[in-house]
mmCIF file with all atom_site columns, C-alpha atoms and ligand atoms in Angstrom:
data_model
loop_
_atom_site.group_PDB
_atom_site.id
_atom_site.type_symbol
_atom_site.label_atom_id
_atom_site.label_alt_id
_atom_site.label_comp_id
_atom_site.label_asym_id
_atom_site.label_entity_id
_atom_site.label_seq_id
_atom_site.pdbx_PDB_ins_code
_atom_site.Cartn_x
_atom_site.Cartn_y
_atom_site.Cartn_z
_atom_site.occupancy
_atom_site.B_iso_or_equiv
_atom_site.pdbx_formal_charge
_atom_site.auth_seq_id
_atom_site.auth_comp_id
_atom_site.auth_asym_id
_atom_site.auth_atom_id
_atom_site.pdbx_PDB_model_num
ATOM   1   C  CA  . MET A 1 1   ? -1.539  -12.617 15.609  1.00 47.00 ? 1   MET A CA  1
ATOM   2   C  CA  . LYS A 1 2   ? 1.087   -12.692 13.129  1.00 66.00 ? 2   LYS A CA  1
ATOM   3   C  CA  . LYS A 1 3   ? 4.122   -10.509 13.209  1.00 81.00 ? 3   LYS A CA  1
ATOM   4   C  CA  . PRO A 1 4   ? 4.494   -8.045  10.378  1.00 87.00 ? 4   PRO A CA  1
ATOM   5   C  CA  . TYR A 1 5   ? 7.519   -8.918  7.938   1.00 93.00 ? 5   TYR A CA  1
ATOM   6   C  CA  . ILE A 1 6   ? 9.793   -5.991  7.146   1.00 96.00 ? 6   ILE A CA  1
ATOM   7   C  CA  . LEU A 1 7   ? 12.762  -6.542  4.762   1.00 98.00 ? 7   LEU A CA  1
ATOM   8   C  CA  . ILE A 1 8   ? 15.864  -4.067  5.400   1.00 98.00 ? 8   ILE A CA  1
ATOM   9   C  CA  . VAL A 1 9   ? 17.808  -3.165  2.207   1.00 98.00 ? 9   VAL A CA  1
ATOM   10  C  CA  . GLU A 1 10  ? 20.891  -1.851  3.468   1.00 96.00 ? 10  GLU A CA  1
ATOM   11  C  CA  . ASP A 1 11  ? 24.603  -2.361  2.241   1.00 96.00 ? 11  ASP A CA  1
ATOM   12  C  CA  . GLU A 1 12  ? 26.271  -0.749  5.470   1.00 94.00 ? 12  GLU A CA  1
ATOM   13  C  CA  . ALA A 1 13  ? 26.051  -3.683  7.810   1.00 95.00 ? 13  ALA A CA  1
ATOM   14  C  CA  . ALA A 1 14  ? 26.018  -1.679  10.943  1.00 93.00 ? 14  ALA A CA  1
ATOM   15  C  CA  . ILE A 1 15  ? 22.818  0.562   10.212  1.00 92.00 ? 15  ILE A CA  1
ATOM   16  C  CA  . ALA A 1 16  ? 21.039  -2.714  8.853   1.00 95.00 ? 16  ALA A CA  1
ATOM   17  C  CA  . GLU A 1 17  ? 21.942  -4.755  12.061  1.00 95.00 ? 17  GLU A CA  1
ATOM   18  C  CA  . LEU A 1 18  ? 20.861  -1.499  14.534  1.00 93.00 ? 18  LEU A CA  1
ATOM   19  C  CA  . VAL A 1 19  ? 17.477  -1.155  12.403  1.00 95.00 ? 19  VAL A CA  1
ATOM   20  C  CA  . ALA A 1 20  ? 16.752  -5.119  12.696  1.00 96.00 ? 20  ALA A CA  1
ATOM   21  C  CA  . ILE A 1 21  ? 17.472  -5.417  16.297  1.00 96.00 ? 21  ILE A CA  1
ATOM   22  C  CA  . ASN A 1 22  ? 15.284  -2.743  16.913  1.00 94.00 ? 22  ASN A CA  1
ATOM   23  C  CA  . LEU A 1 23  ? 12.380  -3.892  14.788  1.00 95.00 ? 23  LEU A CA  1
ATOM   24  C  CA  . ARG A 1 24  ? 12.576  -7.394  16.182  1.00 95.00 ? 24  ARG A CA  1
ATOM   25  C  CA  . HIS A 1 25  ? 12.581  -6.020  19.687  1.00 93.00 ? 25  HIS A CA  1
ATOM   26  C  CA  . SER A 1 26  ? 9.435   -4.363  18.942  1.00 91.00 ? 26  SER A CA  1
ATOM   27  C  CA  . GLY A 1 27  ? 7.412   -7.453  17.707  1.00 89.00 ? 27  GLY A CA  1
ATOM   28  C  CA  . PHE A 1 28  ? 8.318   -7.240  13.747  1.00 93.00 ? 28  PHE A CA  1
ATOM   29  C  CA  . GLU A 1 29  ? 9.960   -10.250 11.829  1.00 95.00 ? 29  GLU A CA  1
ATOM   30  C  CA  . CYS A 1 30  ? 12.506  -9.072  9.473   1.00 95.00 ? 30  CYS A CA  1
ATOM   31  C  CA  . GLU A 1 31  ? 15.447  -9.938  7.181   1.00 97.00 ? 31  GLU A CA  1
ATOM   32  C  CA  . VAL A 1 32  ? 18.329  -8.018  5.575   1.00 98.00 ? 32  VAL A CA  1
ATOM   33  C  CA  . ALA A 1 33  ? 19.281  -7.752  2.004   1.00 98.00 ? 33  ALA A CA  1
ATOM   34  C  CA  . VAL A 1 34  ? 22.842  -5.951  0.958   1.00 97.00 ? 34  VAL A CA  1
ATOM   35  C  CA  . ASP A 1 35  ? 21.921  -5.182  -2.692  1.00 96.00 ? 35  ASP A CA  1
ATOM   36  C  CA  . SER A 1 36  ? 19.065  -4.771  -4.987  1.00 96.00 ? 36  SER A CA  1
ATOM   37  C  CA  . ALA A 1 37  ? 19.388  -8.006  -6.610  1.00 96.00 ? 37  ALA A CA  1
ATOM   38  C  CA  . GLN A 1 38  ? 19.179  -9.687  -3.655  1.00 97.00 ? 38  GLN A CA  1
ATOM   39  C  CA  . ALA A 1 39  ? 16.162  -7.791  -2.159  1.00 97.00 ? 39  ALA A CA  1
ATOM   40  C  CA  . GLN A 1 40  ? 14.487  -8.514  -5.796  1.00 95.00 ? 40  GLN A CA  1
ATOM   41  C  CA  . SER A 1 41  ? 14.621  -12.014 -5.199  1.00 95.00 ? 41  SER A CA  1
ATOM   42  C  CA  . MET A 1 42  ? 13.711  -11.849 -1.419  1.00 96.00 ? 42  MET A CA  1
ATOM   43  C  CA  . VAL A 1 43  ? 10.409  -10.028 -2.490  1.00 94.00 ? 43  VAL A CA  1
ATOM   44  C  CA  . PHE A 1 44  ? 9.583   -12.571 -4.687  1.00 89.00 ? 44  PHE A CA  1
ATOM   45  C  CA  . GLU A 1 45  ? 10.113  -15.497 -2.805  1.00 90.00 ? 45  GLU A CA  1
ATOM   46  C  CA  . ARG A 1 46  ? 8.118   -13.776 -0.026  1.00 89.00 ? 46  ARG A CA  1
ATOM   47  C  CA  . LEU A 1 47  ? 6.172   -10.450 0.106   1.00 87.00 ? 47  LEU A CA  1
ATOM   48  C  CA  . PRO A 1 48  ? 6.874   -8.260  2.627   1.00 92.00 ? 48  PRO A CA  1
ATOM   49  C  CA  . ASP A 1 49  ? 4.547   -6.124  4.750   1.00 90.00 ? 49  ASP A CA  1
ATOM   50  C  CA  . LEU A 1 50  ? 6.900   -3.182  4.145   1.00 95.00 ? 50  LEU A CA  1
ATOM   51  C  CA  . VAL A 1 51  ? 10.590  -2.529  2.869   1.00 97.00 ? 51  VAL A CA  1
ATOM   52  C  CA  . LEU A 1 52  ? 12.844  -0.067  4.229   1.00 97.00 ? 52  LEU A CA  1
ATOM   53  C  CA  . LEU A 1 53  ? 14.861  0.351   1.476   1.00 96.00 ? 53  LEU A CA  1
ATOM   54  C  CA  . ASP A 1 54  ? 18.450  2.627   1.259   1.00 94.00 ? 54  ASP A CA  1
ATOM   55  C  CA  . TRP A 1 55  ? 18.811  5.115   -1.211  1.00 90.00 ? 55  TRP A CA  1
ATOM   56  C  CA  . MET A 1 56  ? 22.422  4.661   -2.109  1.00 89.00 ? 56  MET A CA  1
ATOM   57  C  CA  . LEU A 1 57  ? 23.133  0.696   -2.949  1.00 92.00 ? 57  LEU A CA  1
ATOM   58  C  CA  . PRO A 1 58  ? 25.650  -0.903  -4.763  1.00 92.00 ? 58  PRO A CA  1
ATOM   59  C  CA  . THR A 1 59  ? 25.175  -1.418  -8.714  1.00 90.00 ? 59  THR A CA  1
ATOM   60  C  CA  . MET A 1 60  ? 21.346  -0.628  -8.752  1.00 92.00 ? 60  MET A CA  1
ATOM   61  C  CA  . SER A 1 61  ? 19.988  2.074   -6.398  1.00 91.00 ? 61  SER A CA  1
ATOM   62  C  CA  . GLY A 1 62  ? 17.265  2.091   -4.585  1.00 92.00 ? 62  GLY A CA  1
ATOM   63  C  CA  . PHE A 1 63  ? 15.138  4.317   -6.245  1.00 90.00 ? 63  PHE A CA  1
ATOM   64  C  CA  . SER A 1 64  ? 15.382  2.368   -9.478  1.00 92.00 ? 64  SER A CA  1
ATOM   65  C  CA  . LEU A 1 65  ? 14.851  -0.548  -7.285  1.00 95.00 ? 65  LEU A CA  1
ATOM   66  C  CA  . ALA A 1 66  ? 11.454  0.974   -6.105  1.00 94.00 ? 66  ALA A CA  1
ATOM   67  C  CA  . LYS A 1 67  ? 10.659  2.362   -9.469  1.00 92.00 ? 67  LYS A CA  1
ATOM   68  C  CA  . GLN A 1 68  ? 10.796  -1.144  -10.820 1.00 93.00 ? 68  GLN A CA  1
ATOM   69  C  CA  . TRP A 1 69  ? 8.735   -2.630  -7.717  1.00 93.00 ? 69  TRP A CA  1
ATOM   70  C  CA  . ARG A 1 70  ? 6.009   0.165   -8.672  1.00 89.00 ? 70  ARG A CA  1
ATOM   71  C  CA  . SER A 1 71  ? 6.044   -0.920  -12.534 1.00 88.00 ? 71  SER A CA  1
ATOM   72  C  CA  . GLN A 1 72  ? 5.330   -4.662  -11.200 1.00 84.00 ? 72  GLN A CA  1
ATOM   73  C  CA  . ILE A 1 73  ? 1.699   -5.861  -10.529 1.00 76.00 ? 73  ILE A CA  1
ATOM   74  C  CA  . GLU A 1 74  ? 2.810   -8.256  -7.558  1.00 78.00 ? 74  GLU A CA  1
ATOM   75  C  CA  . THR A 1 75  ? 4.878   -5.433  -5.963  1.00 86.00 ? 75  THR A CA  1
ATOM   76  C  CA  . LYS A 1 76  ? 2.824   -2.135  -6.969  1.00 82.00 ? 76  LYS A CA  1
ATOM   77  C  CA  . LEU A 1 77  ? 1.153   -1.629  -3.510  1.00 81.00 ? 77  LEU A CA  1
ATOM   78  C  CA  . LEU A 1 78  ? 4.299   -2.695  -1.677  1.00 89.00 ? 78  LEU A CA  1
ATOM   79  C  CA  . PRO A 1 79  ? 4.432   -0.181  1.223   1.00 91.00 ? 79  PRO A CA  1
ATOM   80  C  CA  . ILE A 1 80  ? 7.851   1.429   0.925   1.00 94.00 ? 80  ILE A CA  1
ATOM   81  C  CA  . ILE A 1 81  ? 10.067  3.566   3.339   1.00 94.00 ? 81  ILE A CA  1
ATOM   82  C  CA  . MET A 1 82  ? 13.233  5.350   1.639   1.00 91.00 ? 82  MET A CA  1
ATOM   83  C  CA  . LEU A 1 83  ? 15.941  5.646   3.919   1.00 90.00 ? 83  LEU A CA  1
ATOM   84  C  CA  . THR A 1 84  ? 18.591  8.382   2.494   1.00 85.00 ? 84  THR A CA  1
ATOM   85  C  CA  . ALA A 1 85  ? 21.370  10.308  3.542   1.00 79.00 ? 85  ALA A CA  1
ATOM   86  C  CA  . ARG A 1 86  ? 20.115  13.088  1.013   1.00 67.00 ? 86  ARG A CA  1
ATOM   87  C  CA  . ALA A 1 87  ? 17.669  15.451  2.166   1.00 65.00 ? 87  ALA A CA  1
ATOM   88  C  CA  . GLU A 1 88  ? 17.180  17.542  -0.858  1.00 65.00 ? 88  GLU A CA  1
ATOM   89  C  CA  . GLU A 1 89  ? 13.964  18.191  -1.782  1.00 66.00 ? 89  GLU A CA  1
ATOM   90  C  CA  . ALA A 1 90  ? 14.401  17.207  -5.465  1.00 68.00 ? 90  ALA A CA  1
ATOM   91  C  CA  . ASP A 1 91  ? 15.152  13.392  -4.023  1.00 69.00 ? 91  ASP A CA  1
ATOM   92  C  CA  . LYS A 1 92  ? 12.272  13.747  -1.899  1.00 70.00 ? 92  LYS A CA  1
ATOM   93  C  CA  . VAL A 1 93  ? 9.983   15.020  -4.918  1.00 69.00 ? 93  VAL A CA  1
ATOM   94  C  CA  . ALA A 1 94  ? 11.107  11.860  -7.037  1.00 72.00 ? 94  ALA A CA  1
ATOM   95  C  CA  . GLY A 1 95  ? 10.657  9.610   -4.745  1.00 69.00 ? 95  GLY A CA  1
ATOM   96  C  CA  . LEU A 1 96  ? 7.480   10.490  -3.993  1.00 70.00 ? 96  LEU A CA  1
ATOM   97  C  CA  . ASP A 1 97  ? 6.541   10.508  -7.746  1.00 72.00 ? 97  ASP A CA  1
ATOM   98  C  CA  . VAL A 1 98  ? 7.136   6.793   -7.786  1.00 76.00 ? 98  VAL A CA  1
ATOM   99  C  CA  . GLY A 1 99  ? 4.994   6.181   -4.894  1.00 79.00 ? 99  GLY A CA  1
ATOM   100 C  CA  . ILE A 1 100 ? 7.221   6.111   -1.996  1.00 85.00 ? 100 ILE A CA  1
ATOM   101 C  CA  . ASP A 1 101 ? 5.335   6.103   1.467   1.00 87.00 ? 101 ASP A CA  1
ATOM   102 C  CA  . ASP A 1 102 ? 7.836   7.681   3.551   1.00 87.00 ? 102 ASP A CA  1
ATOM   103 C  CA  . TYR A 1 103 ? 11.406  9.032   3.854   1.00 85.00 ? 103 TYR A CA  1
ATOM   104 C  CA  . MET A 1 104 ? 13.666  9.054   6.531   1.00 88.00 ? 104 MET A CA  1
ATOM   105 C  CA  . THR A 1 105 ? 17.210  10.998  6.532   1.00 87.00 ? 105 THR A CA  1
ATOM   106 C  CA  . LYS A 1 106 ? 19.973  9.108   7.838   1.00 86.00 ? 106 LYS A CA  1
ATOM   107 C  CA  . PRO A 1 107 ? 20.888  9.445   10.893  1.00 86.00 ? 107 PRO A CA  1
ATOM   108 C  CA  . PHE A 1 108 ? 17.405  9.002   12.529  1.00 88.00 ? 108 PHE A CA  1
ATOM   109 C  CA  . SER A 1 109 ? 16.671  7.750   15.729  1.00 91.00 ? 109 SER A CA  1
ATOM   110 C  CA  . THR A 1 110 ? 15.019  4.181   15.992  1.00 89.00 ? 110 THR A CA  1
ATOM   111 C  CA  . LYS A 1 111 ? 12.079  5.438   17.988  1.00 91.00 ? 111 LYS A CA  1
ATOM   112 C  CA  . GLU A 1 112 ? 11.256  7.620   15.011  1.00 92.00 ? 112 GLU A CA  1
ATOM   113 C  CA  . LEU A 1 113 ? 11.828  5.151   12.577  1.00 93.00 ? 113 LEU A CA  1
ATOM   114 C  CA  . LEU A 1 114 ? 9.625   2.516   14.529  1.00 92.00 ? 114 LEU A CA  1
ATOM   115 C  CA  . ALA A 1 115 ? 6.908   5.316   14.570  1.00 91.00 ? 115 ALA A CA  1
ATOM   116 C  CA  . ARG A 1 116 ? 6.960   5.838   10.865  1.00 92.00 ? 116 ARG A CA  1
ATOM   117 C  CA  . VAL A 1 117 ? 6.715   2.139   9.961   1.00 92.00 ? 117 VAL A CA  1
ATOM   118 C  CA  . ARG A 1 118 ? 3.780   1.815   12.247  1.00 87.00 ? 118 ARG A CA  1
ATOM   119 C  CA  . ALA A 1 119 ? 1.821   4.731   10.656  1.00 84.00 ? 119 ALA A CA  1
ATOM   120 C  CA  . VAL A 1 120 ? 3.026   3.371   7.009   1.00 86.00 ? 120 VAL A CA  1
ATOM   121 C  CA  . LEU A 1 121 ? 1.369   -0.043  8.068   1.00 83.00 ? 121 LEU A CA  1
ATOM   122 C  CA  . ARG A 1 122 ? -1.810  1.135   9.615   1.00 71.00 ? 122 ARG A CA  1
ATOM   123 C  CA  . ARG A 1 123 ? -2.123  3.583   6.273   1.00 70.00 ? 123 ARG A CA  1
ATOM   124 C  CA  . ARG A 1 124 ? -1.320  0.646   3.840   1.00 62.00 ? 124 ARG A CA  1
ATOM   125 C  CA  . ALA A 1 125 ? -3.277  -1.950  5.472   1.00 55.00 ? 125 ALA A CA  1
ATOM   126 C  CA  . PRO A 1 126 ? -6.873  -1.417  4.179   1.00 55.00 ? 126 PRO A CA  1
ATOM   127 C  CA  . ASP A 1 127 ? -7.197  -4.151  1.915   1.00 66.00 ? 127 ASP A CA  1
ATOM   128 C  CA  . VAL A 1 128 ? -6.501  -3.693  -1.613  1.00 70.00 ? 128 VAL A CA  1
ATOM   129 C  CA  . VAL A 1 129 ? -5.997  -7.757  -2.664  1.00 72.00 ? 129 VAL A CA  1
ATOM   130 C  CA  . VAL A 1 130 ? -4.266  -8.345  -5.294  1.00 73.00 ? 130 VAL A CA  1
ATOM   131 C  CA  . SER A 1 131 ? -4.239  -11.499 -7.136  1.00 76.00 ? 131 SER A CA  1
ATOM   132 C  CA  . GLY A 1 132 ? -2.731  -12.170 -10.341 1.00 79.00 ? 132 GLY A CA  1
ATOM   133 C  CA  . SER A 1 133 ? -3.694  -8.935  -12.593 1.00 85.00 ? 133 SER A CA  1
ATOM   134 C  CA  . THR A 1 134 ? -6.940  -8.044  -10.351 1.00 88.00 ? 134 THR A CA  1
ATOM   135 C  CA  . LEU A 1 135 ? -6.860  -5.564  -7.673  1.00 88.00 ? 135 LEU A CA  1
ATOM   136 C  CA  . THR A 1 136 ? -9.983  -5.796  -5.350  1.00 87.00 ? 136 THR A CA  1
ATOM   137 C  CA  . VAL A 1 137 ? -11.287 -3.099  -2.832  1.00 88.00 ? 137 VAL A CA  1
ATOM   138 C  CA  . GLY A 1 138 ? -14.528 -3.527  -1.130  1.00 83.00 ? 138 GLY A CA  1
ATOM   139 C  CA  . VAL A 1 139 ? -16.795 -4.902  -3.824  1.00 88.00 ? 139 VAL A CA  1
ATOM   140 C  CA  . ILE A 1 140 ? -14.991 -3.569  -6.599  1.00 93.00 ? 140 ILE A CA  1
ATOM   141 C  CA  . SER A 1 141 ? -12.491 -5.554  -8.780  1.00 94.00 ? 141 SER A CA  1
ATOM   142 C  CA  . LEU A 1 142 ? -10.770 -4.335  -11.803 1.00 95.00 ? 142 LEU A CA  1
ATOM   143 C  CA  . ASP A 1 143 ? -8.690  -6.992  -13.965 1.00 94.00 ? 143 ASP A CA  1
ATOM   144 C  CA  . SER A 1 144 ? -6.067  -4.752  -15.707 1.00 90.00 ? 144 SER A CA  1
ATOM   145 C  CA  . VAL A 1 145 ? -4.976  -7.396  -18.165 1.00 91.00 ? 145 VAL A CA  1
ATOM   146 C  CA  . ALA A 1 146 ? -8.521  -8.486  -19.193 1.00 94.00 ? 146 ALA A CA  1
ATOM   147 C  CA  . HIS A 1 147 ? -9.873  -4.843  -18.676 1.00 94.00 ? 147 HIS A CA  1
ATOM   148 C  CA  . ARG A 1 148 ? -12.715 -6.284  -16.991 1.00 96.00 ? 148 ARG A CA  1
ATOM   149 C  CA  . VAL A 1 149 ? -14.777 -4.798  -14.002 1.00 97.00 ? 149 VAL A CA  1
ATOM   150 C  CA  . THR A 1 150 ? -16.900 -6.505  -11.598 1.00 96.00 ? 150 THR A CA  1
ATOM   151 C  CA  . ALA A 1 151 ? -18.657 -5.056  -8.392  1.00 95.00 ? 151 ALA A CA  1
ATOM   152 C  CA  . GLU A 1 152 ? -20.112 -7.735  -6.149  1.00 90.00 ? 152 GLU A CA  1
ATOM   153 C  CA  . GLY A 1 153 ? -19.122 -10.178 -8.990  1.00 91.00 ? 153 GLY A CA  1
ATOM   154 C  CA  . LYS A 1 154 ? -21.102 -8.731  -11.820 1.00 95.00 ? 154 LYS A CA  1
ATOM   155 C  CA  . ASP A 1 155 ? -19.867 -7.128  -14.559 1.00 96.00 ? 155 ASP A CA  1
ATOM   156 C  CA  . VAL A 1 156 ? -19.446 -3.427  -14.851 1.00 97.00 ? 156 VAL A CA  1
ATOM   157 C  CA  . LYS A 1 157 ? -19.536 -1.967  -18.276 1.00 96.00 ? 157 LYS A CA  1
ATOM   158 C  CA  . LEU A 1 158 ? -17.194 1.059   -18.610 1.00 96.00 ? 158 LEU A CA  1
ATOM   159 C  CA  . ALA A 1 159 ? -15.833 3.375   -20.797 1.00 96.00 ? 159 ALA A CA  1
ATOM   160 C  CA  . PRO A 1 160 ? -12.223 3.642   -21.268 1.00 95.00 ? 160 PRO A CA  1
ATOM   161 C  CA  . THR A 1 161 ? -11.829 6.983   -19.438 1.00 95.00 ? 161 THR A CA  1
ATOM   162 C  CA  . GLU A 1 162 ? -13.720 5.717   -16.810 1.00 97.00 ? 162 GLU A CA  1
ATOM   163 C  CA  . PHE A 1 163 ? -11.719 2.463   -16.687 1.00 97.00 ? 163 PHE A CA  1
ATOM   164 C  CA  . LYS A 1 164 ? -8.813  4.362   -16.358 1.00 95.00 ? 164 LYS A CA  1
ATOM   165 C  CA  . LEU A 1 165 ? -10.097 6.430   -13.326 1.00 95.00 ? 165 LEU A CA  1
ATOM   166 C  CA  . LEU A 1 166 ? -11.168 3.461   -11.189 1.00 96.00 ? 166 LEU A CA  1
ATOM   167 C  CA  . ASN A 1 167 ? -7.679  1.953   -11.972 1.00 93.00 ? 167 ASN A CA  1
ATOM   168 C  CA  . ALA A 1 168 ? -6.206  4.848   -10.519 1.00 92.00 ? 168 ALA A CA  1
ATOM   169 C  CA  . LEU A 1 169 ? -8.093  4.999   -7.791  1.00 92.00 ? 169 LEU A CA  1
ATOM   170 C  CA  . LEU A 1 170 ? -7.693  1.486   -6.490  1.00 89.00 ? 170 LEU A CA  1
ATOM   171 C  CA  . GLN A 1 171 ? -3.825  1.923   -7.296  1.00 84.00 ? 171 GLN A CA  1
ATOM   172 C  CA  . GLN A 1 172 ? -3.887  4.257   -4.547  1.00 80.00 ? 172 GLN A CA  1
ATOM   173 C  CA  . GLY A 1 173 ? -5.211  2.165   -1.710  1.00 70.00 ? 173 GLY A CA  1
ATOM   174 C  CA  . ASP A 1 174 ? -7.083  4.532   0.441   1.00 67.00 ? 174 ASP A CA  1
ATOM   175 C  CA  . LYS A 1 175 ? -5.455  7.984   -0.231  1.00 75.00 ? 175 LYS A CA  1
ATOM   176 C  CA  . VAL A 1 176 ? -6.833  10.721  -1.506  1.00 82.00 ? 176 VAL A CA  1
ATOM   177 C  CA  . LEU A 1 177 ? -6.255  11.662  -5.102  1.00 88.00 ? 177 LEU A CA  1
ATOM   178 C  CA  . LYS A 1 178 ? -6.307  15.232  -6.029  1.00 88.00 ? 178 LYS A CA  1
ATOM   179 C  CA  . ARG A 1 179 ? -8.381  16.209  -9.184  1.00 89.00 ? 179 ARG A CA  1
ATOM   180 C  CA  . GLU A 1 180 ? -4.965  17.288  -10.644 1.00 87.00 ? 180 GLU A CA  1
ATOM   181 C  CA  . THR A 1 181 ? -3.330  13.939  -9.949  1.00 88.00 ? 181 THR A CA  1
ATOM   182 C  CA  . LEU A 1 182 ? -6.081  12.161  -11.417 1.00 90.00 ? 182 LEU A CA  1
ATOM   183 C  CA  . GLN A 1 183 ? -5.793  14.318  -14.446 1.00 90.00 ? 183 GLN A CA  1
ATOM   184 C  CA  . ASN A 1 184 ? -2.160  13.553  -14.942 1.00 88.00 ? 184 ASN A CA  1
ATOM   185 C  CA  . MET A 1 185 ? -2.485  9.889   -14.178 1.00 88.00 ? 185 MET A CA  1
ATOM   186 C  CA  . VAL A 1 186 ? -5.820  9.533   -16.606 1.00 91.00 ? 186 VAL A CA  1
ATOM   187 C  CA  . TRP A 1 187 ? -5.361  11.999  -19.220 1.00 90.00 ? 187 TRP A CA  1
ATOM   188 C  CA  . GLY A 1 188 ? -1.509  12.519  -19.037 1.00 85.00 ? 188 GLY A CA  1
ATOM   189 C  CA  . HIS A 1 189 ? 0.755   15.328  -17.648 1.00 75.00 ? 189 HIS A CA  1
ATOM   190 C  CA  . TYR A 1 190 ? 0.475   17.637  -20.758 1.00 74.00 ? 190 TYR A CA  1
ATOM   191 C  CA  . SER A 1 191 ? -3.138  17.128  -21.135 1.00 76.00 ? 191 SER A CA  1
ATOM   192 C  CA  . ASP A 1 192 ? -5.005  20.947  -20.685 1.00 78.00 ? 192 ASP A CA  1
ATOM   193 C  CA  . ILE A 1 193 ? -8.409  19.279  -19.321 1.00 82.00 ? 193 ILE A CA  1
ATOM   194 C  CA  . ASP A 1 194 ? -10.606 21.465  -16.875 1.00 82.00 ? 194 ASP A CA  1
ATOM   195 C  CA  . GLU A 1 195 ? -10.222 19.971  -13.603 1.00 79.00 ? 195 GLU A CA  1
ATOM   196 C  CA  . ARG A 1 196 ? -13.961 19.703  -13.662 1.00 88.00 ? 196 ARG A CA  1
ATOM   197 C  CA  . THR A 1 197 ? -13.956 16.864  -16.868 1.00 92.00 ? 197 THR A CA  1
ATOM   198 C  CA  . VAL A 1 198 ? -12.618 14.898  -13.904 1.00 93.00 ? 198 VAL A CA  1
ATOM   199 C  CA  . ASP A 1 199 ? -15.874 15.467  -11.967 1.00 94.00 ? 199 ASP A CA  1
ATOM   200 C  CA  . VAL A 1 200 ? -17.964 14.696  -15.216 1.00 96.00 ? 200 VAL A CA  1
ATOM   201 C  CA  . HIS A 1 201 ? -16.298 10.948  -15.550 1.00 96.00 ? 201 HIS A CA  1
ATOM   202 C  CA  . ILE A 1 202 ? -16.129 10.424  -11.902 1.00 97.00 ? 202 ILE A CA  1
ATOM   203 C  CA  . LYS A 1 203 ? -20.135 10.974  -12.099 1.00 97.00 ? 203 LYS A CA  1
ATOM   204 C  CA  . ARG A 1 204 ? -20.035 8.582   -14.895 1.00 97.00 ? 204 ARG A CA  1
ATOM   205 C  CA  . LEU A 1 205 ? -18.265 6.025   -13.441 1.00 98.00 ? 205 LEU A CA  1
ATOM   206 C  CA  . ARG A 1 206 ? -20.562 6.287   -10.172 1.00 97.00 ? 206 ARG A CA  1
ATOM   207 C  CA  . GLU A 1 207 ? -23.200 5.962   -12.562 1.00 97.00 ? 207 GLU A CA  1
ATOM   208 C  CA  . ALA A 1 208 ? -22.139 3.091   -14.185 1.00 97.00 ? 208 ALA A CA  1
ATOM   209 C  CA  . LEU A 1 209 ? -21.393 1.423   -10.701 1.00 96.00 ? 209 LEU A CA  1
ATOM   210 C  CA  . THR A 1 210 ? -24.774 2.027   -8.909  1.00 95.00 ? 210 THR A CA  1
ATOM   211 C  CA  . ALA A 1 211 ? -26.379 0.469   -12.172 1.00 95.00 ? 211 ALA A CA  1
ATOM   212 C  CA  . VAL A 1 212 ? -24.790 -2.960  -11.129 1.00 94.00 ? 212 VAL A CA  1
ATOM   213 C  CA  . SER A 1 213 ? -24.109 -2.192  -7.276  1.00 92.00 ? 213 SER A CA  1
ATOM   214 C  CA  . PRO A 1 214 ? -25.203 1.082   -4.991  1.00 90.00 ? 214 PRO A CA  1
ATOM   215 C  CA  . ALA A 1 215 ? -22.359 -0.279  -2.832  1.00 87.00 ? 215 ALA A CA  1
ATOM   216 C  CA  . ALA A 1 216 ? -19.604 -0.141  -5.102  1.00 92.00 ? 216 ALA A CA  1
ATOM   217 C  CA  . SER A 1 217 ? -20.875 3.171   -5.923  1.00 93.00 ? 217 SER A CA  1
ATOM   218 C  CA  . ALA A 1 218 ? -20.668 4.355   -2.605  1.00 89.00 ? 218 ALA A CA  1
ATOM   219 C  CA  . GLN A 1 219 ? -17.213 3.370   -1.993  1.00 88.00 ? 219 GLN A CA  1
ATOM   220 C  CA  . VAL A 1 220 ? -16.215 6.457   -4.470  1.00 92.00 ? 220 VAL A CA  1
ATOM   221 C  CA  . GLU A 1 221 ? -15.912 8.963   -2.093  1.00 88.00 ? 221 GLU A CA  1
ATOM   222 C  CA  . THR A 1 222 ? -15.545 12.862  -2.421  1.00 90.00 ? 222 THR A CA  1
ATOM   223 C  CA  . ILE A 1 223 ? -13.396 14.478  -0.232  1.00 83.00 ? 223 ILE A CA  1
ATOM   224 C  CA  . ARG A 1 224 ? -14.222 18.238  -0.275  1.00 82.00 ? 224 ARG A CA  1
ATOM   225 C  CA  . GLY A 1 225 ? -12.040 20.581  -1.351  1.00 80.00 ? 225 GLY A CA  1
ATOM   226 C  CA  . MET A 1 226 ? -9.567  17.782  -2.142  1.00 82.00 ? 226 MET A CA  1
ATOM   227 C  CA  . GLY A 1 227 ? -10.309 15.122  -4.548  1.00 88.00 ? 227 GLY A CA  1
ATOM   228 C  CA  . TYR A 1 228 ? -11.617 11.559  -4.492  1.00 92.00 ? 228 TYR A CA  1
ATOM   229 C  CA  . ARG A 1 229 ? -10.710 8.568   -2.775  1.00 88.00 ? 229 ARG A CA  1
ATOM   230 C  CA  . LEU A 1 230 ? -11.372 4.670   -3.218  1.00 89.00 ? 230 LEU A CA  1
ATOM   231 C  CA  . SER A 1 231 ? -12.749 3.609   0.489   1.00 82.00 ? 231 SER A CA  1
ATOM   232 C  CA  . LYS A 1 232 ? -12.869 -0.335  1.415   1.00 75.00 ? 232 LYS A CA  1
ATOM   233 C  CA  . SER A 1 233 ? -16.344 0.036   2.083   1.00 63.00 ? 233 SER A CA  1
ATOM   234 C  CA  . ALA A 1 234 ? -19.329 2.041   1.874   1.00 48.00 ? 234 ALA A CA  1
ATOM   235 C  CA  . LEU A 1 235 ? -19.913 4.338   4.930   1.00 42.00 ? 235 LEU A CA  1
HETATM 236 CA CA1 . LIG B 2 .   ? 23.938  2.943   1.600   1.00 74.69 ? 1   LIG B CA1 1
#
């Protein structure tokens, strides 16, 4: 089995070394980058399975780097665990807003770090396949540049709102999206649409998918009392 490859971005050599030794000992392959520029070039050389990213780095912060990665198609779904000396709630919220997968506040135990790494890898494993500007989950593919959606290889005609909804669901891997989050992602933070409007458009999205592929439609799951999720296969 291929060893998961983890990139450690940390300017404090002692911490980086300690983490690297523990990861290698636990069956991971890992490399260390000492700043954002080096991390950026290493990531484009070879995409890691997960990045441990220190918040406080010289020149460009880990937070800015994470934001940059989330805005690029190749790294949009890169699993990131932020290492931070700051425990302030506001920082965590800011990090979660840019899509950080998890946090470790320094000092942390390597045992806990390993547990979190495994948990994120398990959670993120479900298979969002990225190829150029196309994201694929299960039988559904969406090309954000060509604005094209296919299910089982057949074209799906979607109105702009349904396209944005599907895109938002695809971006999240298999995480559950709350109606409120979907509302913000699709209609913007300052929209005052009713949350039931989200349900209406989900219904239209399912109908459009069903017309081409019932299996694709079944991937759009309703999670009672929470929201929606795109599963990788119809269960
Ligand atoms: Ca640091």
